[in-house]
Amino acid sequence: MKEFDYIIIGGGCAGLSLAYELEINKKLKDKTLAIIEPTTEYKKDKTWSFWKVTTHNFDDCVKKSWQNFSVNIPKKTNYLECSSYPYQSVDSGLFYEKINNKLKENKNISLFRDISEINSKNSFIFNSVPSIKKNYHNLWQHFCGVEIETQNNFFDDEIFNLMDFDCDQREGVHFFYTLPYSKTTALIETTWLSKMNDSSQKDYDSQIKDYIENHLNLKNYKITYKEGGAIPLFYPSYEIEKDKINIGTAGGMTRLSTGYTFLNIQEHSKYIRKNIENISTAKKFEISKKYQFLDDIFLRVLNENPEMMPDIFFKMFKSSPKTVIKFLSNKSNFLEDLSIILKMPKWTFIKALFN
Ligand SMILES: Cc1cc2nc3c(=O)[nH]c(=O)nc-3n(C[C@H](O)[C@H](O)[C@H](O)COP(=O)(O)OP(=O)(O)OC[C@H]3O[C@@H](n4cnc5c(N)ncnc54)[C@H](O)[C@@H]3O)c2cc1C
């Protein structure tokens, strides 16, 4: 059976981002790479959005970018601007196409459906398949979104809505997220932060229908695309193995308080590429311990007091938008952290710290 210098298990966001980063930086000129991916056909299945706080390789896959956003709770809306760090939405269909076209050019890169097809004994492995045990005590961000098209101009495509908490909370944390791509098209997503043991939260289709028709008051529209999923708000467990690094969700690249993962994946790929010559001894790349600690307390508060969360998120955005964005994107300094922390209900957070 054939052997390879590197193996990437999972040709999704993290696996393909890493392969692309290595390829465009000529790290695969004299090295061989096998990508293991069971999917037979790549098609658009996700929309990856984030504040652009750092450069990445996929500006040409950005479907739309915004410089203004809003956050709201019943009867209150906060309008914010983000021109320093525009919010970008990457179309996964364009992302897969761009990367696969590039990788095809290099004969040192091969694709397989299953790892049993090759000899992996002497390879360095990058694994993006998380081992997640379904545990009802763990929190998840679970969601479903639809892209809709309206007959007439309806949306203001200059501003997106990050969180609309003016909806049924059902003992969880629930909000709607709207990305208007044009005056007649938008992605509308229903999002829950909860333990996922409550199936009553999963009637996503009727939640979305009700929001569009009764909250936005939009009757004439058609659904053109649908996506959904669940992001673990905990780190998958894994054993440290020689010559193996976990990447993507499996590698702890999700910011647990927000679910944002895409840009962390890009930063991890760059780190691996820079250290590829001595990757077995390189320091582990991770989201800074400061954010791991703060997110842990934040999720404990969320778990114990879901009813307080709309207000807490709303208050967080009372800080300068630049500060909040940097905080949520792992780029804040001590003073910026402090300004966010001081906006939080002190006793609730102190209690969570000692629980
Ligand atoms: C619908 C959706 C929307 C999201 N939106 C955002 C967003 O807006 N912003 C953001 O920052 N993050 C977002 N995320 C979170 C995160 O960015 C994505 O989940 C991202 O795809 C994670 O990349 P990954 O490579 O870890 O996992 P994936 O992209 O899921 O890739 C894993 C790959 O492994 C393959 N695989 C599975 N089993 C095996 C196996 N046994 N052997 C080999 N391969 C296997 C799968 O087919 C898949 O291609 C979203 C997640 C989802 C599900």
XYZ file of C-alpha atoms and ligand atoms in Angstrom:
408
model
C 0.000 0.000 0.000
C 1.124 3.518 -0.775
C 2.769 5.681 1.900
C 2.603 9.478 2.226
C 4.593 12.100 4.162
C 1.400 13.746 5.386
C -2.194 12.603 5.758
C -5.143 14.920 6.335
C -8.188 13.087 7.683
C -11.335 14.973 6.672
C -11.398 17.225 3.617
C -13.757 19.813 5.113
C -12.995 23.355 6.188
C -9.879 22.650 8.272
C -8.461 19.839 6.108
C -8.803 21.753 2.845
C -7.638 25.069 4.382
C -4.460 23.358 5.565
C -3.838 21.555 2.260
C -4.316 24.859 0.387
C -2.011 26.772 2.743
C 0.711 24.136 2.318
C 0.262 23.992 -1.468
C 0.343 27.753 -2.159
C 3.463 28.082 0.003
C 5.228 25.309 -1.966
C 5.461 22.963 1.014
C 4.205 20.045 -1.082
C 6.778 20.326 -3.879
C 8.870 17.480 -2.505
C 6.404 15.957 -0.054
C 3.363 13.770 -0.604
C -0.066 14.334 0.914
C -3.128 12.085 1.121
C -6.502 13.634 1.949
C -9.085 11.210 3.322
C -12.621 12.383 2.647
C -15.697 10.142 2.252
C -17.845 12.857 0.586
C -18.298 12.011 -3.085
C -19.518 15.420 -4.232
C -18.557 18.807 -2.833
C -21.377 21.320 -2.804
C -22.293 24.382 -0.790
C -23.299 23.170 2.684
C -22.291 26.013 5.017
C -21.894 29.765 5.149
C -18.874 30.752 7.239
C -19.145 34.268 8.645
C -16.799 36.219 10.881
C -15.346 39.657 11.553
C -12.237 40.003 9.440
C -9.703 40.689 12.173
C -6.877 39.058 10.223
C -6.040 38.225 6.614
C -7.033 34.885 5.061
C -6.782 33.145 1.687
C -10.464 33.288 0.753
C -11.437 36.909 0.060
C -12.495 35.789 -3.430
C -15.026 33.362 -1.864
C -16.714 36.110 0.157
C -20.359 36.329 -0.789
C -20.969 39.616 1.004
C -19.308 41.907 3.514
C -20.978 44.380 5.917
C -19.815 47.395 7.918
C -22.909 47.752 10.105
C -24.875 45.405 12.305
C -27.566 45.366 14.953
C -28.345 43.391 18.103
C -31.760 43.422 19.699
C -33.887 42.320 22.604
C -37.639 43.016 22.840
C -38.258 46.775 22.413
C -34.547 47.691 22.240
C -32.157 47.710 19.273
C -28.490 48.592 19.304
C -27.046 49.721 15.946
C -23.296 49.268 15.633
C -20.668 49.786 12.977
C -17.739 47.522 12.157
C -15.847 49.272 9.338
C -12.454 48.494 10.985
C -13.302 44.776 10.988
C -15.926 44.107 8.295
C -18.159 41.072 8.781
C -17.618 38.624 5.906
C -19.619 35.613 4.715
C -17.696 32.928 2.864
C -19.670 30.683 0.502
C -18.497 27.107 1.152
C -19.331 26.100 -2.458
C -16.842 28.660 -3.820
C -14.309 27.684 -1.125
C -14.432 23.952 -2.023
C -14.190 24.698 -5.756
C -11.240 27.067 -5.422
C -9.241 24.696 -3.223
C -9.996 21.492 -5.127
C -9.036 23.163 -8.444
C -5.719 24.252 -6.952
C -4.930 20.888 -5.330
C -5.599 19.029 -8.615
C -2.530 20.753 -10.114
C -0.114 18.927 -7.809
C 0.527 15.227 -8.501
C 1.906 14.832 -4.959
C -1.611 15.263 -3.562
C -3.998 12.290 -3.659
C -7.568 11.822 -2.461
C -8.931 8.680 -0.796
C -12.312 7.768 0.671
C -10.968 5.737 3.578
C -7.697 5.599 5.491
C -7.599 1.813 5.101
C -6.724 2.382 1.426
C -3.212 3.598 2.347
C -0.372 2.744 4.705
C -0.497 5.426 7.408
C 2.155 3.960 9.748
C 4.991 6.338 8.888
C 3.009 9.474 8.032
C 2.375 12.651 9.999
C -1.395 12.920 10.479
C -3.602 16.014 10.669
C -6.995 14.869 11.893
C -10.194 16.908 11.557
C -12.682 14.221 12.555
C -13.703 14.899 16.157
C -14.451 12.095 18.552
C -17.505 13.492 20.255
C -19.570 11.403 22.586
C -23.197 12.525 22.687
C -23.460 13.759 26.252
C -26.617 15.461 27.354
C -24.728 17.588 29.890
C -22.807 19.415 27.190
C -23.890 22.669 25.602
C -24.233 23.005 21.831
C -24.968 25.793 19.427
C -27.564 24.206 17.168
C -29.209 25.992 14.307
C -30.949 25.910 10.958
C -30.855 28.608 8.319
C -32.586 29.231 5.005
C -31.714 31.500 2.129
C -34.816 33.189 0.824
C -35.647 35.259 -2.217
C -38.376 37.900 -2.166
C -40.401 39.196 -5.117
C -39.878 42.854 -4.231
C -37.084 44.767 -2.520
C -37.418 44.010 1.181
C -34.049 43.940 2.971
C -31.591 46.697 3.819
C -28.414 44.964 2.648
C -26.144 47.576 4.263
C -26.729 46.159 7.741
C -27.001 42.616 9.143
C -28.684 41.479 12.334
C -26.299 39.485 14.527
C -28.766 38.528 17.229
C -32.488 39.112 17.533
C -33.627 37.825 20.912
C -37.171 39.053 20.357
C -38.443 35.475 20.046
C -39.644 32.515 22.077
C -36.844 31.442 24.496
C -38.420 28.123 25.681
C -36.041 27.757 28.651
C -33.003 27.932 26.347
C -31.098 30.771 24.725
C -32.624 31.483 21.350
C -32.050 34.140 18.717
C -32.464 34.799 15.014
C -29.580 35.840 12.772
C -30.194 37.598 9.443
C -27.638 38.203 6.710
C -29.171 40.235 3.873
C -27.096 39.494 0.768
C -29.109 41.905 -1.388
C -32.408 43.767 -1.233
C -34.200 40.577 -2.290
C -32.110 37.759 -0.768
C -31.067 36.869 2.788
C -29.957 34.031 5.036
C -32.241 33.737 8.056
C -31.148 31.417 10.819
C -32.755 30.218 14.034
C -30.037 29.545 16.639
C -30.151 27.877 20.046
C -27.542 27.600 22.776
C -28.657 24.614 24.820
C -28.004 21.029 25.848
C -29.925 19.607 22.859
C -31.892 17.229 25.063
C -35.009 19.281 24.514
C -36.466 18.152 21.195
C -39.154 20.834 21.502
C -36.500 23.343 20.352
C -35.900 21.514 17.075
C -38.995 22.499 15.098
C -36.655 24.790 13.171
C -38.808 24.994 10.013
C -41.827 26.339 11.832
C -39.659 28.715 13.921
C -38.220 30.190 10.721
C -41.601 30.363 8.968
C -43.142 32.106 11.956
C -40.247 34.587 12.215
C -40.333 35.473 8.517
C -44.092 35.726 8.178
C -45.152 37.109 11.557
C -42.097 38.941 12.854
C -40.594 40.340 9.650
C -44.075 40.504 8.084
C -42.882 39.027 4.823
C -45.396 36.846 2.943
C -44.086 36.541 -0.615
C -40.821 34.673 -0.603
C -39.296 31.368 -1.648
C -36.645 29.250 0.049
C -33.657 28.665 -2.246
C -31.188 26.911 0.088
C -31.092 25.395 3.558
C -28.242 24.630 5.978
C -28.066 23.421 9.522
C -25.847 21.865 12.097
C -24.590 21.830 15.637
C -21.321 23.208 16.972
C -20.055 21.672 20.235
C -19.514 24.347 22.909
C -16.953 22.095 24.581
C -13.638 20.683 23.462
C -13.695 17.170 22.005
C -11.539 14.860 24.104
C -8.563 13.150 22.522
C -5.385 11.382 23.538
C -2.050 12.956 22.698
C -0.520 10.803 19.985
C 2.922 11.033 18.468
C 2.902 12.288 14.853
C -0.726 13.396 14.984
C -2.289 16.844 15.371
C -5.995 17.554 15.561
C -7.244 20.458 13.476
C -10.567 22.280 13.014
C -13.376 21.565 15.465
C -11.487 18.422 16.515
C -8.440 20.570 17.264
C -10.258 22.961 19.607
C -10.472 25.801 17.068
C -14.010 26.781 18.089
C -14.365 29.810 20.334
C -16.742 28.255 22.834
C -18.745 31.364 23.750
C -19.585 32.147 20.119
C -19.097 29.073 17.922
C -16.766 31.081 15.631
C -14.217 28.676 14.164
C -13.393 29.645 10.560
C -10.707 32.290 11.187
C -9.101 30.221 13.968
C -8.810 27.376 11.445
C -7.052 29.759 9.043
C -4.612 30.904 11.750
C -3.924 27.292 12.755
C -3.213 26.390 9.089
C -0.702 29.258 8.834
C 0.966 28.145 12.065
C 1.316 24.563 10.810
C 2.677 25.752 7.464
C 5.302 27.940 9.189
C 6.390 25.032 11.409
C 5.891 22.157 8.963
C 9.590 21.255 8.816
C 9.627 20.482 12.556
C 5.936 19.944 13.178
C 6.357 16.964 15.558
C 8.183 19.151 18.090
C 6.341 22.469 17.526
C 4.376 23.933 20.435
C 0.652 23.115 20.344
C -1.432 25.882 18.748
C -4.518 26.765 20.757
C -7.002 29.515 21.521
C -5.374 31.520 24.313
C -5.930 30.222 27.862
C -7.401 33.636 28.782
C -10.365 33.096 26.437
C -10.715 29.451 27.493
C -11.037 30.619 31.127
C -13.456 33.492 30.370
C -15.602 31.335 28.069
C -15.811 28.639 30.713
C -17.300 31.109 33.212
C -19.552 32.602 30.521
C -20.955 29.173 29.610
C -21.517 28.320 33.269
C -23.580 31.509 33.604
C -25.445 30.600 30.407
C -26.125 27.107 31.679
C -27.444 28.268 35.054
C -29.247 31.422 33.925
C -30.413 31.080 30.302
C -33.153 33.666 30.922
C -30.480 36.326 31.639
C -28.546 35.803 28.415
C -30.424 38.114 25.999
C -29.747 40.971 28.398
C -26.131 39.922 28.950
C -25.397 39.763 25.201
C -27.169 43.092 24.703
C -25.098 44.725 27.474
C -21.885 43.295 26.046
C -22.538 45.258 22.857
C -22.810 48.473 24.883
C -19.000 48.531 24.806
C -17.404 50.045 21.718
C -18.101 47.666 18.787
C -14.369 47.493 18.017
C -13.672 46.264 21.560
C -16.428 43.631 21.497
C -15.384 42.384 18.074
C -11.754 42.077 19.177
C -12.882 40.263 22.340
C -15.116 37.825 20.427
C -12.357 37.248 17.846
C -9.566 36.505 20.371
C -7.718 39.758 19.671
C -8.469 41.911 22.732
C -5.941 43.317 25.195
C -6.296 43.425 28.986
C -8.067 46.807 29.100
C -10.506 45.724 26.394
C -11.247 42.504 28.305
C -11.846 44.542 31.423
C -14.261 46.885 29.688
C -16.357 43.859 28.603
C -16.133 42.147 31.996
C -17.339 45.317 33.759
C -20.492 45.295 31.618
C -21.472 41.868 32.995
C -23.671 41.308 36.075
C -20.917 40.942 38.676
C -22.525 38.669 41.278
C -23.836 36.215 38.700
C -20.348 35.842 37.217
C -18.588 35.686 40.596
C -21.020 32.958 41.714
C -20.334 31.006 38.504
C -16.589 31.351 39.071
C -16.829 29.566 42.424
C -19.411 26.957 41.393
C -23.864 24.750 9.091
C -22.675 25.327 9.822
C -22.435 26.700 9.742
C -21.316 27.237 10.411
N -21.110 28.584 10.337
C -19.995 29.113 10.901
C -19.725 30.502 10.784
O -20.561 31.247 10.259
N -18.566 30.989 11.286
C -17.643 30.186 11.913
O -16.583 30.670 12.314
N -17.910 28.863 12.085
C -19.048 28.320 11.605
N -19.307 26.971 11.744
C -18.371 26.182 12.584
C -17.136 25.667 11.815
O -16.486 26.733 11.154
C -17.501 24.614 10.818
O -18.103 23.531 11.463
C -16.285 24.100 10.046
O -16.768 23.397 8.930
C -15.386 23.219 10.892
O -14.381 22.687 10.086
P -13.833 21.209 10.283
O -12.881 20.952 9.207
O -13.421 21.038 11.699
O -15.123 20.279 10.087
P -15.863 19.962 8.703
O -15.838 21.146 7.820
O -17.172 19.391 9.096
O -14.940 18.858 8.037
C -14.823 17.551 8.529
C -14.733 16.625 7.328
O -14.467 15.298 7.776
C -15.174 14.397 6.953
N -15.294 13.136 7.675
C -16.261 12.737 8.549
N -16.007 11.489 8.993
C -14.842 11.096 8.420
C -14.031 9.938 8.529
N -14.367 8.916 9.312
N -12.879 9.894 7.797
C -12.503 10.919 7.009
N -13.245 12.057 6.892
C -14.383 12.137 7.579
C -16.502 15.096 6.686
O -17.139 14.588 5.524
C -16.032 16.551 6.522
O -15.792 16.872 5.167
C -20.430 26.403 11.151
C -20.730 25.037 11.253
C -21.836 24.513 10.612
C -22.130 23.048 10.774
